[in-house]
PDB file of C-alpha atoms and ligand atoms in Angstrom:
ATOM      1  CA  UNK A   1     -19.859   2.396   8.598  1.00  0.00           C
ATOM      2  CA  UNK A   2     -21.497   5.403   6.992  1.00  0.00           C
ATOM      3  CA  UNK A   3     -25.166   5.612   8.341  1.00  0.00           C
ATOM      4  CA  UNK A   4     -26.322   5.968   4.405  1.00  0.00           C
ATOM      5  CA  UNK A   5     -25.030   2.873   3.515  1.00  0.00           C
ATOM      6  CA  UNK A   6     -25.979   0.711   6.659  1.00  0.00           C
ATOM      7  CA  UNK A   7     -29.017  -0.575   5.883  1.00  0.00           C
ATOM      8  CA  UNK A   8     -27.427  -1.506   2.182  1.00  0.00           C
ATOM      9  CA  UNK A   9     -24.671  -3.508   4.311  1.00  0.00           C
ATOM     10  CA  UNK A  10     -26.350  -5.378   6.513  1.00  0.00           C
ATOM     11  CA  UNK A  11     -29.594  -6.347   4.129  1.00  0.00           C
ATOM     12  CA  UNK A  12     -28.319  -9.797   3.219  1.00  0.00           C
ATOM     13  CA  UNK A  13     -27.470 -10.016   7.304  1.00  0.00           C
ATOM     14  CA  UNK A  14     -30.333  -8.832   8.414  1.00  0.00           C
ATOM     15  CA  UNK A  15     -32.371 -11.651   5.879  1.00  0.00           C
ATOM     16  CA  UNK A  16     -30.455 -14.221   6.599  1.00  0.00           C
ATOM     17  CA  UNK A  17     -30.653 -14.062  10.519  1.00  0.00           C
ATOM     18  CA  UNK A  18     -30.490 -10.933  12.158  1.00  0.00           C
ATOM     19  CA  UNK A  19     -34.130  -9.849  11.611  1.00  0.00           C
ATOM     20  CA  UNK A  20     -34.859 -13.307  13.987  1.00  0.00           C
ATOM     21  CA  UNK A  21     -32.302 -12.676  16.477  1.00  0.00           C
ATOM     22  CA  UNK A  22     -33.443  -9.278  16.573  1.00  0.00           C
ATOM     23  CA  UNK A  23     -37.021  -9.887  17.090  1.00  0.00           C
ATOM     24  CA  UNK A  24     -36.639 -12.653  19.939  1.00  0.00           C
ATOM     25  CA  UNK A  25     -34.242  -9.769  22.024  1.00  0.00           C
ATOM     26  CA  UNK A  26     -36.113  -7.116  21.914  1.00  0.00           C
ATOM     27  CA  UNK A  27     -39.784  -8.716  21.842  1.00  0.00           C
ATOM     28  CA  UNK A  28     -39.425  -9.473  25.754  1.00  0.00           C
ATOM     29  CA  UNK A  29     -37.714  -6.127  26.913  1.00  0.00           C
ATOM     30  CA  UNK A  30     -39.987  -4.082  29.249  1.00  0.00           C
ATOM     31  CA  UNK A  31     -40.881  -0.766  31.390  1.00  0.00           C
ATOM     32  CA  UNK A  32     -38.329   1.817  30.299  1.00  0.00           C
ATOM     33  CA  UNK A  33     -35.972   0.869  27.552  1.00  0.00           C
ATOM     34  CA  UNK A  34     -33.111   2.480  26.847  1.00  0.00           C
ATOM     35  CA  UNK A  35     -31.509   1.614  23.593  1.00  0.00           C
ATOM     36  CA  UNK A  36     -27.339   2.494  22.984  1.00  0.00           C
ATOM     37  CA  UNK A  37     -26.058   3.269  19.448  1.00  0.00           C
ATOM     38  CA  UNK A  38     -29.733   2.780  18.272  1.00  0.00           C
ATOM     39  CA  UNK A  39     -28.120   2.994  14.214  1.00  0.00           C
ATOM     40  CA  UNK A  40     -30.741   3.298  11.392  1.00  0.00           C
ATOM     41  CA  UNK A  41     -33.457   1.822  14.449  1.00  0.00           C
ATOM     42  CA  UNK A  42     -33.161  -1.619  12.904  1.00  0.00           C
ATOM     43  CA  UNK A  43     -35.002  -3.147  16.226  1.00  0.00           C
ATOM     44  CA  UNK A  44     -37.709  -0.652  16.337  1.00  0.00           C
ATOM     45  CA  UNK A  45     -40.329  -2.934  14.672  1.00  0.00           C
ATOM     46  CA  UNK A  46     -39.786  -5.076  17.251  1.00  0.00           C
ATOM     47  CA  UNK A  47     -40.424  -3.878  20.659  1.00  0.00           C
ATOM     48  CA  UNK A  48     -43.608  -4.344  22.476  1.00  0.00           C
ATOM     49  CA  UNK A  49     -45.938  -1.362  21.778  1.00  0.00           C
ATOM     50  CA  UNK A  50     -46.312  -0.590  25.532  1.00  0.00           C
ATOM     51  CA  UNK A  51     -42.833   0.036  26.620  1.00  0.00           C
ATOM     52  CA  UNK A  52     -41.673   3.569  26.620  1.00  0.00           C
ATOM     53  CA  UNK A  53     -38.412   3.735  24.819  1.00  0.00           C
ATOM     54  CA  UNK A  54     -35.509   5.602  25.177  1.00  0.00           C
ATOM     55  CA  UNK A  55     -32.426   5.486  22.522  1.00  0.00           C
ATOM     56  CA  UNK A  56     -28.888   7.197  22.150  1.00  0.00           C
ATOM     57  CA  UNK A  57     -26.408   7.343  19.314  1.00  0.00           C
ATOM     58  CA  UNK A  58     -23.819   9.571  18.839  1.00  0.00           C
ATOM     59  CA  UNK A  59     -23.761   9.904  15.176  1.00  0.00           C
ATOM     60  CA  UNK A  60     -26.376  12.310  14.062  1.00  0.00           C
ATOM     61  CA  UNK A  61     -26.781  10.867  10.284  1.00  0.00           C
ATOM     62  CA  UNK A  62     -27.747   7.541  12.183  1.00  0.00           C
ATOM     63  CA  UNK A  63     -30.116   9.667  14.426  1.00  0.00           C
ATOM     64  CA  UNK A  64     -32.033  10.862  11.720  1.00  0.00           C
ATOM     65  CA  UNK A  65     -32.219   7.526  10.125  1.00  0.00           C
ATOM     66  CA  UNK A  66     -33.680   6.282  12.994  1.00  0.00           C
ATOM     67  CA  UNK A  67     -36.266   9.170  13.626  1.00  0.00           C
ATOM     68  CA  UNK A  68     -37.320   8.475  10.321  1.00  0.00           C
ATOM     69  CA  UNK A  69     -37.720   4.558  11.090  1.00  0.00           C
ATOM     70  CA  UNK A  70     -39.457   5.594  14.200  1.00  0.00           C
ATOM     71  CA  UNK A  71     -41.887   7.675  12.563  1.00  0.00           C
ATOM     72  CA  UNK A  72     -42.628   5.050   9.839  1.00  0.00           C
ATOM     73  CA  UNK A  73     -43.403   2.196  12.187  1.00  0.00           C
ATOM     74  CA  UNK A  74     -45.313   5.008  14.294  1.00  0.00           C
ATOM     75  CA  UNK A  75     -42.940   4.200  17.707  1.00  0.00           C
ATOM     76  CA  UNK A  76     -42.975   6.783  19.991  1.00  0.00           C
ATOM     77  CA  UNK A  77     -39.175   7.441  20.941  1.00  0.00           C
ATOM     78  CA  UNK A  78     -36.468   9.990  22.755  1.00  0.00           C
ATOM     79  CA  UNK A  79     -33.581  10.084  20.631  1.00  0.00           C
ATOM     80  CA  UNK A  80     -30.591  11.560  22.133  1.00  0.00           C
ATOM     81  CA  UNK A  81     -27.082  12.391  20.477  1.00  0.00           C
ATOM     82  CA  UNK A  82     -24.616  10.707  23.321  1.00  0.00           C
ATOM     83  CA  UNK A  83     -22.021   8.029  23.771  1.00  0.00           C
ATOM     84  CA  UNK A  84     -22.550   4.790  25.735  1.00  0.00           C
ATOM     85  CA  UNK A  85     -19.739   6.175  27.938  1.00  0.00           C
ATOM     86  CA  UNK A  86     -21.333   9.087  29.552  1.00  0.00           C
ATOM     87  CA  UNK A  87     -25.152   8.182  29.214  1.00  0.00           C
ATOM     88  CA  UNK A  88     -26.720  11.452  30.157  1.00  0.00           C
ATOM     89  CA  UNK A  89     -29.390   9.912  32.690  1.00  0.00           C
ATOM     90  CA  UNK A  90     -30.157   9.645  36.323  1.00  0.00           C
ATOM     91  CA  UNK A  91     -28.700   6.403  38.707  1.00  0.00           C
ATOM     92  CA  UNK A  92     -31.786   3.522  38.104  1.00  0.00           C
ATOM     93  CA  UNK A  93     -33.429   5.021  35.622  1.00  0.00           C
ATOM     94  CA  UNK A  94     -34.684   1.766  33.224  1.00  0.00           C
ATOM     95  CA  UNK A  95     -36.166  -1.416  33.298  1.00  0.00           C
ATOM     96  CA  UNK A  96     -34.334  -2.941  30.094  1.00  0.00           C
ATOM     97  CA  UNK A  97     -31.044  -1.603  28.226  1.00  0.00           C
ATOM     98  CA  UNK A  98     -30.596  -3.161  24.931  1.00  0.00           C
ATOM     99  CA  UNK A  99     -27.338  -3.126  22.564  1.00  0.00           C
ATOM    100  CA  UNK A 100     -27.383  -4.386  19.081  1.00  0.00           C
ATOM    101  CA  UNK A 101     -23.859  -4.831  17.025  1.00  0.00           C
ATOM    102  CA  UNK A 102     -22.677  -2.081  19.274  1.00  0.00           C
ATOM    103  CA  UNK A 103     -20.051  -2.977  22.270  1.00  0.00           C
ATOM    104  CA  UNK A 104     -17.531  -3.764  19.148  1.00  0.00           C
ATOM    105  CA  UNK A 105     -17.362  -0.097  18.509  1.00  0.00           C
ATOM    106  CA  UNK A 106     -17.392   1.799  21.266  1.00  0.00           C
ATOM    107  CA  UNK A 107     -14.235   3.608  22.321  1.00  0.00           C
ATOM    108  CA  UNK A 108     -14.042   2.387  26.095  1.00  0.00           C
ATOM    109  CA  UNK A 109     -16.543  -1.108  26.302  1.00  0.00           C
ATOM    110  CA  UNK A 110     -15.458  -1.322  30.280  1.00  0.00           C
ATOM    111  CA  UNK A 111     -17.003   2.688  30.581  1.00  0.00           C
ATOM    112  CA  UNK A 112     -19.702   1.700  28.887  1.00  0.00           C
ATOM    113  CA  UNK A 113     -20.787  -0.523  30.981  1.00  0.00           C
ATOM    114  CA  UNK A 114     -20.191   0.723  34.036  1.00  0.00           C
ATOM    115  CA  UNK A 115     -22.554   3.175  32.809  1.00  0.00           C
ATOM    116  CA  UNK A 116     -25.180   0.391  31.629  1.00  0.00           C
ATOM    117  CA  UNK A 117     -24.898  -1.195  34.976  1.00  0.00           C
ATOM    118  CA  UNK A 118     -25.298   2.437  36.520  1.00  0.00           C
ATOM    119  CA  UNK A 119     -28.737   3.933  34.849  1.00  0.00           C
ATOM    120  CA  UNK A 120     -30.396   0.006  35.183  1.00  0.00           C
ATOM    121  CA  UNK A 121     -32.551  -0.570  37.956  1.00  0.00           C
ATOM    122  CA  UNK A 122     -31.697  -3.195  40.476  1.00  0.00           C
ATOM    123  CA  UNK A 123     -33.448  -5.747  38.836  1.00  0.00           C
ATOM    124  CA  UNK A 124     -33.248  -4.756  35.204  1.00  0.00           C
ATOM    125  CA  UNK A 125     -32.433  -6.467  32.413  1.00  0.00           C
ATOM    126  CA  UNK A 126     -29.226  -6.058  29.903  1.00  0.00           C
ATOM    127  CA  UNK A 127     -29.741  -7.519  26.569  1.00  0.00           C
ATOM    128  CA  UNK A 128     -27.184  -8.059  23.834  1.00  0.00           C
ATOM    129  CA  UNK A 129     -26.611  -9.054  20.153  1.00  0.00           C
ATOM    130  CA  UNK A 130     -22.956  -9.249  19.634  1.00  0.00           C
ATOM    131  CA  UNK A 131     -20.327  -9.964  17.264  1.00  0.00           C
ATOM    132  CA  UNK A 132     -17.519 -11.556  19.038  1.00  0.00           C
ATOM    133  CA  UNK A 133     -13.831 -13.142  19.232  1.00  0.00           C
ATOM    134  CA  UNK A 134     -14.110 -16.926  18.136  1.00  0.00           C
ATOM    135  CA  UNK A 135     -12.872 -19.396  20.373  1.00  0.00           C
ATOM    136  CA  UNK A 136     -11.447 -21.218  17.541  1.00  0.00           C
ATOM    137  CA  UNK A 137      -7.718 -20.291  17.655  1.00  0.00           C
ATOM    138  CA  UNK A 138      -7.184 -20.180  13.501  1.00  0.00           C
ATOM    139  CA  UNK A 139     -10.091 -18.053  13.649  1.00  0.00           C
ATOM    140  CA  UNK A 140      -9.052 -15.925  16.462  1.00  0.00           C
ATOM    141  CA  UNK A 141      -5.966 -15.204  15.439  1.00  0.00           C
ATOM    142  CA  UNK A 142      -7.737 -14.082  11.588  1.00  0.00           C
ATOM    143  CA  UNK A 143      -9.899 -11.758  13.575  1.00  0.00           C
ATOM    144  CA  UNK A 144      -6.969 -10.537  15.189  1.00  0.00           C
ATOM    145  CA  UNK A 145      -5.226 -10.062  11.811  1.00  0.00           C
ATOM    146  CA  UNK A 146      -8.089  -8.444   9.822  1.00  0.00           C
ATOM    147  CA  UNK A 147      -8.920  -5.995  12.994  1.00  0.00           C
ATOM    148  CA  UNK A 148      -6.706  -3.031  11.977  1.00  0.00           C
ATOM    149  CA  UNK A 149      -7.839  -2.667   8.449  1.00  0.00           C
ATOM    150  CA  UNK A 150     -11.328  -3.638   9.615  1.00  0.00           C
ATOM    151  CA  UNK A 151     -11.456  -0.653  11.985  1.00  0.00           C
ATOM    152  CA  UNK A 152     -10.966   1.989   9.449  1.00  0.00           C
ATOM    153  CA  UNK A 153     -13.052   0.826   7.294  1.00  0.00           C
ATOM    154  CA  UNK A 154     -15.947  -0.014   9.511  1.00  0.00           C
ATOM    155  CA  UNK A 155     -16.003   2.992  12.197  1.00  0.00           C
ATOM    156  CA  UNK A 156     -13.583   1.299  15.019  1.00  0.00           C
ATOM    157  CA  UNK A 157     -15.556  -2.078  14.817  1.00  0.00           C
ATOM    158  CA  UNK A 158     -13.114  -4.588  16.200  1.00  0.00           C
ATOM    159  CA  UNK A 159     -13.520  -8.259  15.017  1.00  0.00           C
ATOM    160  CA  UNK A 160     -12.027  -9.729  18.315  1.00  0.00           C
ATOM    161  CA  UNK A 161     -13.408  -8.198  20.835  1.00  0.00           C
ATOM    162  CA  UNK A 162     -14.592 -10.522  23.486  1.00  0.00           C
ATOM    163  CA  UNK A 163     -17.659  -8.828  24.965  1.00  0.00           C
ATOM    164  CA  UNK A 164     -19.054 -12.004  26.879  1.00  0.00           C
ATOM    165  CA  UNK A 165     -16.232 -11.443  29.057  1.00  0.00           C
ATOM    166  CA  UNK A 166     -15.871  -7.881  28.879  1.00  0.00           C
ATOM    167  CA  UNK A 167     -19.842  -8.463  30.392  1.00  0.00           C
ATOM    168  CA  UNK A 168     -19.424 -10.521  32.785  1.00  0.00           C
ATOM    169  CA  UNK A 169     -16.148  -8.740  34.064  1.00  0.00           C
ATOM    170  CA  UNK A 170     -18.065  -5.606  34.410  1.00  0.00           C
ATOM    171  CA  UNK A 171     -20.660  -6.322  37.081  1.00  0.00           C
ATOM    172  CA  UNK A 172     -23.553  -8.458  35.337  1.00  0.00           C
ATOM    173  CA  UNK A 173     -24.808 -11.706  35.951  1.00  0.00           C
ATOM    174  CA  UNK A 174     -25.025 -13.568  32.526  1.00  0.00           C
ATOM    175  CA  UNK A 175     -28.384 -15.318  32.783  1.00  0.00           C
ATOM    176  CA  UNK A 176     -28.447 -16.949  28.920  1.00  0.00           C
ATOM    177  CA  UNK A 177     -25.858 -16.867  25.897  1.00  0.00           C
ATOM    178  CA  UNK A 178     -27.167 -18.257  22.668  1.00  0.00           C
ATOM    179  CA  UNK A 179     -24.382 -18.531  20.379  1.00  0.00           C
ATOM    180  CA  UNK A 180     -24.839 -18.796  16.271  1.00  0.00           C
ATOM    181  CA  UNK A 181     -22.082 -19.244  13.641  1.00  0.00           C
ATOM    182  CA  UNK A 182     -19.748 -21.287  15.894  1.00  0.00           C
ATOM    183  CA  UNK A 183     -19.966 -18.271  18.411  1.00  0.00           C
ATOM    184  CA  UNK A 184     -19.053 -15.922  16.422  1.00  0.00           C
ATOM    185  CA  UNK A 185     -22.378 -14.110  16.971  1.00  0.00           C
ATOM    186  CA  UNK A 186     -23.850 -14.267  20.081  1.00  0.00           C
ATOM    187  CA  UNK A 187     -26.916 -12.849  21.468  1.00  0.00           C
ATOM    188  CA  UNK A 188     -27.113 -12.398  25.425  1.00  0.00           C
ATOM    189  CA  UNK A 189     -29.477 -11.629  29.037  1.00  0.00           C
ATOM    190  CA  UNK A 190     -27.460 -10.300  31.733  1.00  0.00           C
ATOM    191  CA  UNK A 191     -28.276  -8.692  34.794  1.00  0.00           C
ATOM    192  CA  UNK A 192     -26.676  -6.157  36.992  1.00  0.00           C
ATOM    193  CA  UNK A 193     -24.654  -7.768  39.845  1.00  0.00           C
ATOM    194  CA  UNK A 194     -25.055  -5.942  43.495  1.00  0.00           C
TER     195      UNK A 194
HETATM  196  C1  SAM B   1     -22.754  -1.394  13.696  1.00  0.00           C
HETATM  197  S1  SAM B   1     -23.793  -0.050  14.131  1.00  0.00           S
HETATM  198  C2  SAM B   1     -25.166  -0.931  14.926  1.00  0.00           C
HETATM  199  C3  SAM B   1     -26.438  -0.159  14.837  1.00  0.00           C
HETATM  200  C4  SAM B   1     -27.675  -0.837  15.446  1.00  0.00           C
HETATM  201  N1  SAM B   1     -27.533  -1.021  16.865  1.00  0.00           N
HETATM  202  C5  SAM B   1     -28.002  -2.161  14.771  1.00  0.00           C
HETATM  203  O1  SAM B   1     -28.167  -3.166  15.459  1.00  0.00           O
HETATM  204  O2  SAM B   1     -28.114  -2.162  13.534  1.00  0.00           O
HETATM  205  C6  SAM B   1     -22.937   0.631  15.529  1.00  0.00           C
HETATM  206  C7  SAM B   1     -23.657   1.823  16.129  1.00  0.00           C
HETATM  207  O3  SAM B   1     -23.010   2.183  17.347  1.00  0.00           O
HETATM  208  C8  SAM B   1     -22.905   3.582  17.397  1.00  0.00           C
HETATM  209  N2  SAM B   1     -21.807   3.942  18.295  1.00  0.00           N
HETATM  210  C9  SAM B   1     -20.491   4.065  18.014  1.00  0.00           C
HETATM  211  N3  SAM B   1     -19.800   4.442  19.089  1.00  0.00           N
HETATM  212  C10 SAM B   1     -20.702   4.556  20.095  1.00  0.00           C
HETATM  213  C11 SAM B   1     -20.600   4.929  21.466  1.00  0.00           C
HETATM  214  N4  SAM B   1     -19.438   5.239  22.013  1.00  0.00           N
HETATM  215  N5  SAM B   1     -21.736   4.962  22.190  1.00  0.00           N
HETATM  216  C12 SAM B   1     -22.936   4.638  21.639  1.00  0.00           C
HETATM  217  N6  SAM B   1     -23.071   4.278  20.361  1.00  0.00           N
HETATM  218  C13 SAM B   1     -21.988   4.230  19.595  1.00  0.00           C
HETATM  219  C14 SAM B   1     -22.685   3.984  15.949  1.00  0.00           C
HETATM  220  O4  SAM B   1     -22.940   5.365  15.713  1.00  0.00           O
HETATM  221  C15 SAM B   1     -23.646   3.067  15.237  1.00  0.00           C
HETATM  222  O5  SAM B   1     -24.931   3.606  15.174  1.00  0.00           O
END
């Protein structure tokens, strides 16, 4: 979607729930935080003030949007133009990685999180708010259906992706999975495997 209309999008979302969902994820992330595909900086009013936070996108128009946001809520930030699959940072390098709405877009989910599980310390924390695949077979299969059209309309966001599993294939321990909307959102703590 088309960083100037974003917001516009997702403001009944965002009122309904997301605002919530948002706040309890990235309320308890710590240290060095690294947010991917950071958008308009929807989470930014959110973090704890003392962590020192880190964000990519590769879409400049969201970049600036977010800048702005940052600037307006007076967070201190690195913003960085890159793609989850070749984060441009050392091996270990944060505490917390956080990805809103994201792992349905990127281009290669399993390279991006190779690379997640690559710049998080040891005993760092991966934290998630996802749409996802439905286990509900009629509403699988309508995810499945409404994915082609939905990717060019929506910048390569695929309805029926199923991240949880894409996660948990990938090297992370899944410590909780809170599920809303009969799963179809889910918001999730993982940790990198050894
Ligand atoms: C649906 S928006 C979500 C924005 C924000 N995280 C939120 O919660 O509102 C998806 C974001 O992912 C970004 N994105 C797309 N492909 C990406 C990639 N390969 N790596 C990192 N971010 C990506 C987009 O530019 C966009 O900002």
């Amino acid at each position: 979607m088309n960083a100037a209309f974003y917001d516009a999008a997702m403001w009944p979302i965002e009122k309904l729930f997301m605002h919530e969902l948002r706040r309890r994820l990235v309320s308890t992330a710590r240290g060095r935080v690294l947010e991917i595909g950071i958008g308009t900086g929807a989470n930014l009013p959110y973090y704890p003030s003392d962590v020192e936070l880190t964000a990519i996108d590769p879409d400049e128009g969201f970049l600036a949007r977010a800048r702005r946001r940052a600037h307006a809520v007076g967070r201190p930030i690195t913003l960085i133009a890159a793609r989850a699959e070749a984060l441009p940072f050392p091996d270990c390098s944060f505490d917390t990685v956080v990805a809103t709405l994201v792992f349905c877009t990127v281009e290669d989910s399993r390279q991006a999180l190779r690379e997640v599980h690559r710049v998080l310390k040891p005993n760092g924390q991966f934290k998630l708010i996802e749409h996802v695949r439905v286990r509900n077979i009629v509403g699988a299969k309508a995810q499945d259906l409404l994915t082609p059209l939905w990717r060019h309309i929506a910048n390569n966001c695929h309805l029926n992706r199923d991240t949880l599993k894409i996660v948990q294939a990938n090297g992370f321990q899944i410590e909780s999975v809170r599920e809303h909307l009969r799963g179809l959102v889910i918001e999730v703590e993982a940790r990198p495997g050894q």
